[in-house]
Short mmCIF file of C-alpha atoms in Angstrom, two decimals:
data_model
loop_
_atom_site.label_atom_id
_atom_site.label_comp_id
_atom_site.label_asym_id
_atom_site.label_seq_id
_atom_site.Cartn_x
_atom_site.Cartn_y
_atom_site.Cartn_z
CA MET B 1 -26.31 -5.04 -13.43
CA SER B 2 -26.54 -8.53 -12.03
CA LYS B 3 -23.30 -10.42 -11.54
CA LEU B 4 -22.69 -13.81 -13.11
CA MET B 5 -21.49 -16.58 -10.83
CA PHE B 6 -19.08 -18.86 -12.70
CA THR B 7 -18.24 -22.40 -11.63
CA THR B 8 -14.51 -22.20 -12.39
CA ALA B 9 -12.58 -23.31 -9.31
CA LEU B 10 -10.73 -20.62 -7.41
CA THR B 11 -7.00 -20.69 -7.90
CA GLY B 12 -4.55 -20.11 -5.10
CA ALA B 13 -4.07 -16.58 -6.38
CA ALA B 14 -7.79 -15.92 -6.17
CA LEU B 15 -7.98 -17.21 -2.62
CA ALA B 16 -5.06 -15.02 -1.66
CA ALA B 17 -6.77 -12.01 -3.19
CA GLN B 18 -9.98 -12.85 -1.32
CA ALA B 19 -8.08 -13.00 1.93
CA ALA B 20 -6.51 -9.62 1.22
CA GLY B 21 -10.02 -8.20 0.98
CA ALA B 22 -9.36 -4.74 -0.38
CA GLN B 23 -6.95 -5.58 -3.18
CA GLU B 24 -7.40 -3.43 -6.29
CA VAL B 25 -6.57 -4.64 -9.80
CA VAL B 26 -6.08 -2.01 -12.50
CA VAL B 27 -7.27 -3.13 -15.93
CA GLY B 28 -6.93 -1.24 -19.19
CA MET B 29 -9.69 -2.14 -21.66
CA PHE B 30 -11.53 -0.75 -24.66
CA GLY B 31 -14.51 1.53 -24.04
CA GLY B 32 -18.16 1.77 -25.04
CA SER B 33 -20.21 -1.39 -25.46
CA PHE B 34 -17.01 -3.43 -25.13
CA ALA B 35 -16.47 -2.14 -21.59
CA GLU B 36 -20.10 -2.86 -20.72
CA ALA B 37 -19.79 -6.46 -21.89
CA ALA B 38 -16.44 -6.91 -20.16
CA ALA B 39 -17.93 -5.57 -16.93
CA GLU B 40 -20.53 -8.33 -16.97
CA CYS B 41 -18.53 -11.20 -18.45
CA HIS B 42 -15.02 -10.56 -17.06
CA VAL B 43 -15.00 -8.05 -14.21
CA ALA B 44 -18.02 -9.11 -12.15
CA PRO B 45 -17.16 -12.85 -12.03
CA PHE B 46 -13.58 -12.04 -11.08
CA GLU B 47 -14.67 -9.72 -8.28
CA ASP B 48 -17.19 -12.27 -7.01
CA GLN B 49 -14.61 -15.03 -6.91
CA SER B 50 -11.58 -13.16 -5.67
CA GLY B 51 -12.92 -10.50 -3.32
CA ALA B 52 -10.69 -8.01 -5.12
CA SER B 53 -12.02 -4.91 -6.85
CA VAL B 54 -11.28 -3.88 -10.40
CA ILE B 55 -10.45 -0.34 -11.49
CA THR B 56 -10.88 0.03 -15.26
CA GLN B 57 -9.34 2.59 -17.57
CA ASN B 58 -10.76 2.79 -21.09
CA SER B 59 -8.68 3.56 -24.16
CA ASN B 60 -7.40 1.90 -27.35
CA SER B 61 -4.43 -0.31 -28.21
CA SER B 62 -2.23 2.52 -29.48
CA GLN B 63 -2.74 4.62 -26.37
CA PHE B 64 -2.25 1.67 -24.04
CA ALA B 65 1.05 0.90 -25.75
CA ALA B 66 2.14 4.49 -25.27
CA GLN B 67 1.18 4.40 -21.58
CA VAL B 68 3.09 1.16 -20.96
CA ARG B 69 6.14 2.64 -22.70
CA ALA B 70 5.90 5.84 -20.70
CA THR B 71 6.18 3.96 -17.40
CA GLY B 72 9.29 2.12 -18.60
CA GLY B 73 8.72 -1.23 -16.88
CA ASP B 74 6.96 0.15 -13.80
CA SER B 75 3.42 -0.04 -15.13
CA ASP B 76 0.30 1.32 -13.47
CA PHE B 77 -1.69 -1.51 -15.10
CA ASP B 78 -2.04 -5.08 -13.91
CA VAL B 79 -3.83 -6.30 -17.06
CA VAL B 80 -4.16 -4.66 -20.47
CA TYR B 81 -6.44 -5.62 -23.36
CA ILE B 82 -4.49 -4.93 -26.55
CA ASP B 83 -4.25 -5.99 -30.20
CA ASN B 84 -1.51 -8.53 -30.84
CA SER B 85 0.54 -6.25 -33.11
CA PHE B 86 1.03 -3.82 -30.22
CA ALA B 87 1.63 -6.69 -27.79
CA GLU B 88 4.39 -7.97 -30.09
CA GLN B 89 6.06 -4.56 -30.06
CA LEU B 90 5.87 -4.17 -26.28
CA ALA B 91 7.23 -7.68 -25.76
CA ALA B 92 10.18 -6.92 -28.05
CA GLU B 93 10.87 -3.83 -25.95
CA GLY B 94 10.97 -5.87 -22.73
CA LEU B 95 7.87 -4.21 -21.29
CA LEU B 96 5.68 -7.30 -20.78
CA GLN B 97 5.92 -10.20 -18.35
CA GLN B 98 6.39 -13.64 -19.85
CA LEU B 99 3.26 -15.52 -18.84
CA ASP B 100 3.42 -18.67 -16.73
CA MET B 101 0.87 -20.94 -18.40
CA GLU B 102 0.69 -23.13 -15.28
CA LYS B 103 -1.10 -20.22 -13.62
CA LEU B 104 -3.79 -20.21 -16.32
CA SER B 105 -5.92 -23.28 -15.75
CA ASN B 106 -7.80 -22.76 -19.01
CA SER B 107 -4.70 -22.48 -21.19
CA GLY B 108 -4.93 -26.14 -22.24
CA ASP B 109 -8.31 -25.51 -23.89
CA LEU B 110 -7.18 -22.64 -26.12
CA VAL B 111 -6.93 -22.65 -29.90
CA GLU B 112 -3.51 -23.19 -31.41
CA GLY B 113 -1.52 -19.98 -31.59
CA ALA B 114 -3.40 -18.23 -28.79
CA VAL B 115 -0.14 -17.70 -26.86
CA GLY B 116 2.31 -15.49 -28.71
CA ALA B 117 5.37 -13.25 -28.61
CA ASP B 118 7.33 -16.02 -26.87
CA GLY B 119 4.67 -16.31 -24.20
CA HIS B 120 4.19 -12.60 -23.52
CA TYR B 121 0.52 -12.46 -24.49
CA VAL B 122 -2.53 -14.69 -24.53
CA GLN B 123 -5.35 -14.22 -26.99
CA TYR B 124 -8.81 -14.05 -25.43
CA GLN B 125 -10.93 -13.46 -28.55
CA TRP B 126 -10.74 -13.36 -32.33
CA GLY B 127 -12.27 -11.04 -34.85
CA ALA B 128 -11.92 -10.62 -38.57
CA THR B 129 -12.28 -8.43 -41.59
CA ALA B 130 -14.82 -10.28 -43.73
CA LEU B 131 -17.62 -9.48 -46.20
CA ALA B 132 -20.64 -7.54 -44.97
CA TYR B 133 -23.42 -7.61 -47.54
CA ASN B 134 -27.09 -6.78 -48.00
CA PRO B 135 -28.83 -10.17 -48.33
CA GLU B 136 -31.69 -8.52 -50.21
CA ALA B 137 -29.29 -7.53 -53.00
CA PHE B 138 -27.78 -10.98 -53.57
CA ASP B 139 -29.46 -14.12 -54.88
CA GLU B 140 -26.74 -16.14 -53.16
CA LYS B 141 -24.34 -15.37 -50.35
CA PRO B 142 -21.09 -13.91 -51.75
CA THR B 143 -18.24 -16.33 -51.09
CA SER B 144 -15.19 -14.54 -52.47
CA TRP B 145 -13.37 -11.26 -52.03
CA SER B 146 -13.98 -10.85 -55.77
CA ALA B 147 -17.60 -9.91 -54.92
CA VAL B 148 -16.32 -6.53 -53.72
CA PHE B 149 -14.79 -5.81 -57.11
CA ASP B 150 -17.93 -7.03 -58.91
CA ALA B 151 -20.15 -4.72 -56.86
CA ALA B 152 -17.88 -1.77 -57.59
CA ASN B 153 -18.93 -1.96 -61.24
CA ALA B 154 -22.37 -0.82 -60.11
CA GLY B 155 -21.00 1.75 -57.67
CA LYS B 156 -22.39 -0.20 -54.74
CA VAL B 157 -19.29 -0.83 -52.62
CA ALA B 158 -17.67 1.00 -49.72
CA LEU B 159 -14.05 0.34 -48.85
CA PRO B 160 -12.24 0.85 -45.55
CA ASP B 161 -9.54 3.50 -45.65
CA ILE B 162 -6.07 2.18 -44.91
CA SER B 163 -5.86 4.40 -41.83
CA GLY B 164 -7.75 1.63 -40.01
CA THR B 165 -7.25 -2.09 -39.49
CA ALA B 166 -9.91 -3.12 -42.01
CA GLY B 167 -8.21 -1.06 -44.73
CA VAL B 168 -4.86 -2.76 -44.16
CA HIS B 169 -6.63 -6.11 -44.15
CA PHE B 170 -8.52 -5.47 -47.38
CA LEU B 171 -5.30 -4.47 -49.13
CA ILE B 172 -3.74 -7.78 -48.03
CA ALA B 173 -6.86 -9.69 -49.10
CA ALA B 174 -6.85 -8.01 -52.52
CA ALA B 175 -3.18 -8.88 -52.97
CA ARG B 176 -3.75 -12.53 -52.04
CA LEU B 177 -6.79 -12.71 -54.34
CA ASN B 178 -4.62 -11.58 -57.25
CA GLY B 179 -1.52 -13.69 -56.70
CA GLY B 180 0.36 -11.55 -54.18
CA ASP B 181 0.82 -11.76 -50.44
CA ILE B 182 1.78 -9.64 -47.46
CA ASP B 183 5.33 -9.36 -48.84
CA ASN B 184 4.07 -8.37 -52.32
CA LEU B 185 1.10 -6.01 -52.16
CA ASP B 186 1.50 -4.71 -55.72
CA PRO B 187 -1.38 -6.88 -57.06
CA GLY B 188 -3.61 -5.54 -54.29
CA TYR B 189 -2.86 -1.91 -55.08
CA GLU B 190 -3.43 -2.50 -58.79
CA ALA B 191 -6.77 -4.26 -58.21
CA ILE B 192 -8.06 -1.53 -55.90
CA LYS B 193 -6.87 1.24 -58.22
CA GLY B 194 -8.94 -0.40 -60.93
CA ILE B 195 -12.21 0.27 -59.05
CA THR B 196 -11.43 3.43 -57.13
CA ASP B 197 -13.51 5.69 -59.39
CA ASN B 198 -16.60 3.58 -58.65
CA VAL B 199 -16.19 3.27 -54.88
CA ALA B 200 -19.13 4.91 -53.12
CA ALA B 201 -17.09 5.85 -50.05
CA TYR B 202 -13.90 5.16 -48.14
CA TYR B 203 -14.85 4.88 -44.50
CA THR B 204 -12.49 5.80 -41.66
CA GLN B 205 -14.75 4.83 -38.73
CA ALA B 206 -16.28 1.37 -38.57
CA ASP B 207 -19.89 2.50 -38.14
CA GLN B 208 -19.90 5.10 -40.91
CA ILE B 209 -21.29 2.64 -43.43
CA ILE B 210 -24.37 1.65 -41.42
CA SER B 211 -26.47 4.45 -42.91
CA MET B 212 -25.21 3.55 -46.39
CA PHE B 213 -26.54 0.01 -46.01
CA GLU B 214 -29.81 1.40 -44.63
CA ARG B 215 -30.28 3.73 -47.61
CA GLY B 216 -29.29 1.11 -50.17
CA GLU B 217 -26.27 3.10 -51.32
CA ILE B 218 -24.02 0.08 -50.97
CA THR B 219 -24.59 -3.66 -51.13
CA ILE B 220 -21.24 -4.92 -49.83
CA ALA B 221 -18.17 -3.79 -47.89
CA PRO B 222 -15.19 -5.31 -46.09
CA TRP B 223 -16.25 -4.99 -42.44
CA TYR B 224 -16.08 -6.62 -39.03
CA PRO B 225 -18.48 -9.48 -38.13
CA ASP B 226 -19.16 -8.08 -34.66
CA ARG B 227 -20.17 -4.66 -36.03
CA ALA B 228 -22.27 -6.20 -38.78
CA ALA B 229 -24.07 -8.55 -36.38
CA ALA B 230 -24.83 -5.70 -33.99
CA ALA B 231 -26.15 -3.61 -36.89
CA ALA B 232 -28.32 -6.51 -38.04
CA ASP B 233 -29.76 -6.73 -34.51
CA ALA B 234 -30.79 -3.09 -34.92
CA GLY B 235 -32.61 -3.82 -38.17
CA VAL B 236 -29.93 -2.85 -40.69
CA PRO B 237 -30.11 -5.03 -43.85
CA VAL B 238 -26.67 -6.60 -43.49
CA ALA B 239 -25.22 -10.09 -43.04
CA ILE B 240 -21.74 -11.59 -42.84
CA SER B 241 -19.91 -13.96 -45.16
CA TYR B 242 -16.43 -15.41 -44.68
CA PRO B 243 -14.64 -15.47 -48.07
CA GLU B 244 -13.42 -18.84 -49.29
CA GLU B 245 -9.93 -17.36 -49.74
CA GLY B 246 -9.93 -16.63 -46.01
CA ALA B 247 -11.15 -13.66 -44.00
CA ILE B 248 -8.32 -11.68 -42.44
CA GLY B 249 -8.12 -12.61 -38.77
CA ILE B 250 -7.66 -10.34 -35.77
CA LYS B 251 -6.16 -11.52 -32.49
CA VAL B 252 -7.07 -9.48 -29.43
CA THR B 253 -4.95 -10.28 -26.41
CA MET B 254 -4.36 -9.72 -22.71
CA VAL B 255 -0.96 -8.91 -21.26
CA ILE B 256 0.59 -8.30 -17.86
CA PRO B 257 3.02 -5.37 -18.10
CA GLU B 258 6.36 -5.36 -16.36
CA GLY B 259 6.05 -3.73 -12.96
CA ALA B 260 2.41 -4.74 -12.44
CA ALA B 261 1.63 -4.41 -8.74
CA ASN B 262 -0.77 -7.36 -8.58
CA SER B 263 0.53 -10.00 -10.96
CA GLU B 264 -1.04 -12.96 -9.17
CA ALA B 265 -4.49 -11.39 -9.23
CA ALA B 266 -3.86 -10.47 -12.87
CA TYR B 267 -3.42 -14.17 -13.68
CA THR B 268 -6.74 -14.95 -12.01
CA TYR B 269 -8.46 -12.17 -13.96
CA ILE B 270 -7.09 -13.46 -17.27
CA ASP B 271 -7.89 -17.07 -16.42
CA ASN B 272 -11.52 -16.14 -15.76
CA ALA B 273 -11.69 -14.38 -19.14
CA LEU B 274 -10.44 -17.58 -20.82
CA SER B 275 -13.04 -19.82 -19.16
CA ALA B 276 -15.81 -21.34 -21.27
CA GLU B 277 -18.40 -19.40 -19.28
CA ALA B 278 -16.76 -16.02 -19.84
CA GLN B 279 -16.02 -16.79 -23.48
CA THR B 280 -19.65 -17.75 -24.13
CA CYS B 281 -20.91 -14.68 -22.30
CA PHE B 282 -18.63 -12.35 -24.27
CA ALA B 283 -19.45 -13.99 -27.61
CA ASN B 284 -23.16 -13.53 -26.99
CA LYS B 285 -22.74 -9.94 -25.84
CA MET B 286 -20.13 -8.71 -28.32
CA TYR B 287 -20.06 -11.28 -31.13
CA ALA B 288 -16.42 -11.85 -30.21
CA GLY B 289 -14.94 -15.10 -31.49
CA PRO B 290 -14.17 -17.53 -28.64
CA VAL B 291 -10.70 -19.03 -28.30
CA ASN B 292 -11.67 -21.67 -25.74
CA THR B 293 -12.26 -24.81 -27.81
CA THR B 294 -14.85 -26.18 -25.38
CA VAL B 295 -17.27 -23.35 -26.24
CA THR B 296 -20.37 -24.10 -28.30
CA LEU B 297 -22.39 -21.17 -29.61
CA ASP B 298 -25.90 -20.95 -30.98
CA GLY B 299 -28.18 -18.26 -32.36
CA ALA B 300 -26.81 -14.95 -33.63
CA ALA B 301 -23.35 -15.48 -32.13
CA ALA B 302 -22.93 -18.78 -33.98
CA GLU B 303 -23.84 -17.00 -37.22
CA ALA B 304 -21.48 -14.09 -36.63
CA VAL B 305 -18.40 -15.82 -35.19
CA PRO B 306 -18.75 -19.61 -35.61
CA PRO B 307 -15.90 -21.28 -33.69
CA GLU B 308 -15.21 -23.61 -36.60
CA MET B 309 -14.37 -20.60 -38.77
CA TYR B 310 -11.24 -19.83 -36.76
CA ASP B 311 -9.04 -22.34 -38.58
CA THR B 312 -9.97 -20.82 -41.97
CA LEU B 313 -8.78 -17.31 -41.11
CA TYR B 314 -5.58 -15.81 -42.46
CA PHE B 315 -3.62 -14.09 -39.70
CA PRO B 316 -1.05 -11.67 -41.15
CA ASP B 317 2.31 -11.42 -39.39
CA PRO B 318 1.94 -8.46 -36.98
CA ALA B 319 5.68 -7.77 -37.14
CA VAL B 320 5.51 -7.32 -40.93
CA ILE B 321 2.55 -4.97 -40.58
CA ALA B 322 4.22 -2.94 -37.84
CA GLU B 323 7.40 -2.54 -39.90
CA ASN B 324 5.71 -1.59 -43.18
CA VAL B 325 2.29 -0.08 -42.52
CA ALA B 326 3.47 3.54 -42.62
CA ASP B 327 4.86 3.02 -46.13
CA TRP B 328 1.71 1.17 -47.21
CA ARG B 329 -0.43 4.09 -46.06
CA ARG B 330 1.67 6.66 -47.88
CA ARG B 331 1.43 4.63 -51.09
CA TRP B 332 -2.35 4.27 -50.63
CA GLN B 333 -2.71 8.04 -50.32
CA ARG B 334 -0.63 8.56 -53.47
CA GLU B 335 -2.24 5.91 -55.65
CA VAL B 336 -5.72 5.13 -54.31
CA THR B 337 -7.30 8.09 -52.53
CA ARG B 338 -5.15 10.74 -54.27
#
């Protein structure tokens, strides 16, 4: 794999790391194609600039949170990629460093709200739960969450199970569509219960519905733009639409845990990931929404995660989700998938 050479100026921390020569930075990140893209867009430029080496450990947000808790403020990680709901929890538990924005030269170019939990995390990408649909089955692009309920009448819709993020998001979207909100999900439950007998499938893994689109078993589903765009690249008849009521936004963040051995190098790593070059690279590789406002996308990435769409997203309060999601899931199992 060739390494990208970015033009971002080296910070003092990067120069110090280069002088140290053999410094190792431990980074926890998601696996699979995500790790491959991060290796090219984040890891390689950082290693080229700093002279440090990166050791990666692949897992998911829940497991990373458990690992940070287990070390009790003496973390083995220098940087962790993690969803903002888990970052909020770890910050509340005193397990994350409060970030010094002066050490992140790209922080002034970030979208509003990218820094959260009183400065304990910085968002490096956005995603969403939006509408994935078969363009061959629609005369016009669907523009409302109501299209899911319309398609259910023909038995042509798949829904995400509430065990995953998309399921929680669709429940919130259904509530908002019908006059409720995150603090009143009753309208969402009632709307979904009204179509449950006609739902073709409740998926628990994001890629389970790919074959259903291929076989024409479904025409629409709440899904993630990055997954849908990647499937479209592979020839699956699927496209993305952002509902006019607002797709449900996802903030994916980077944190520096308390006790990190190489905090200064961690800042340099994060700063590189926030640069326009890295953000563009990652958007093109992973269809991840950029948070650096100087980024301009074209082609498939611009279709999947247009930067101008960010301000239209609805970002649910992660603290409310964390406090209530267990009860929401139990109710879903009783009333929806019973």
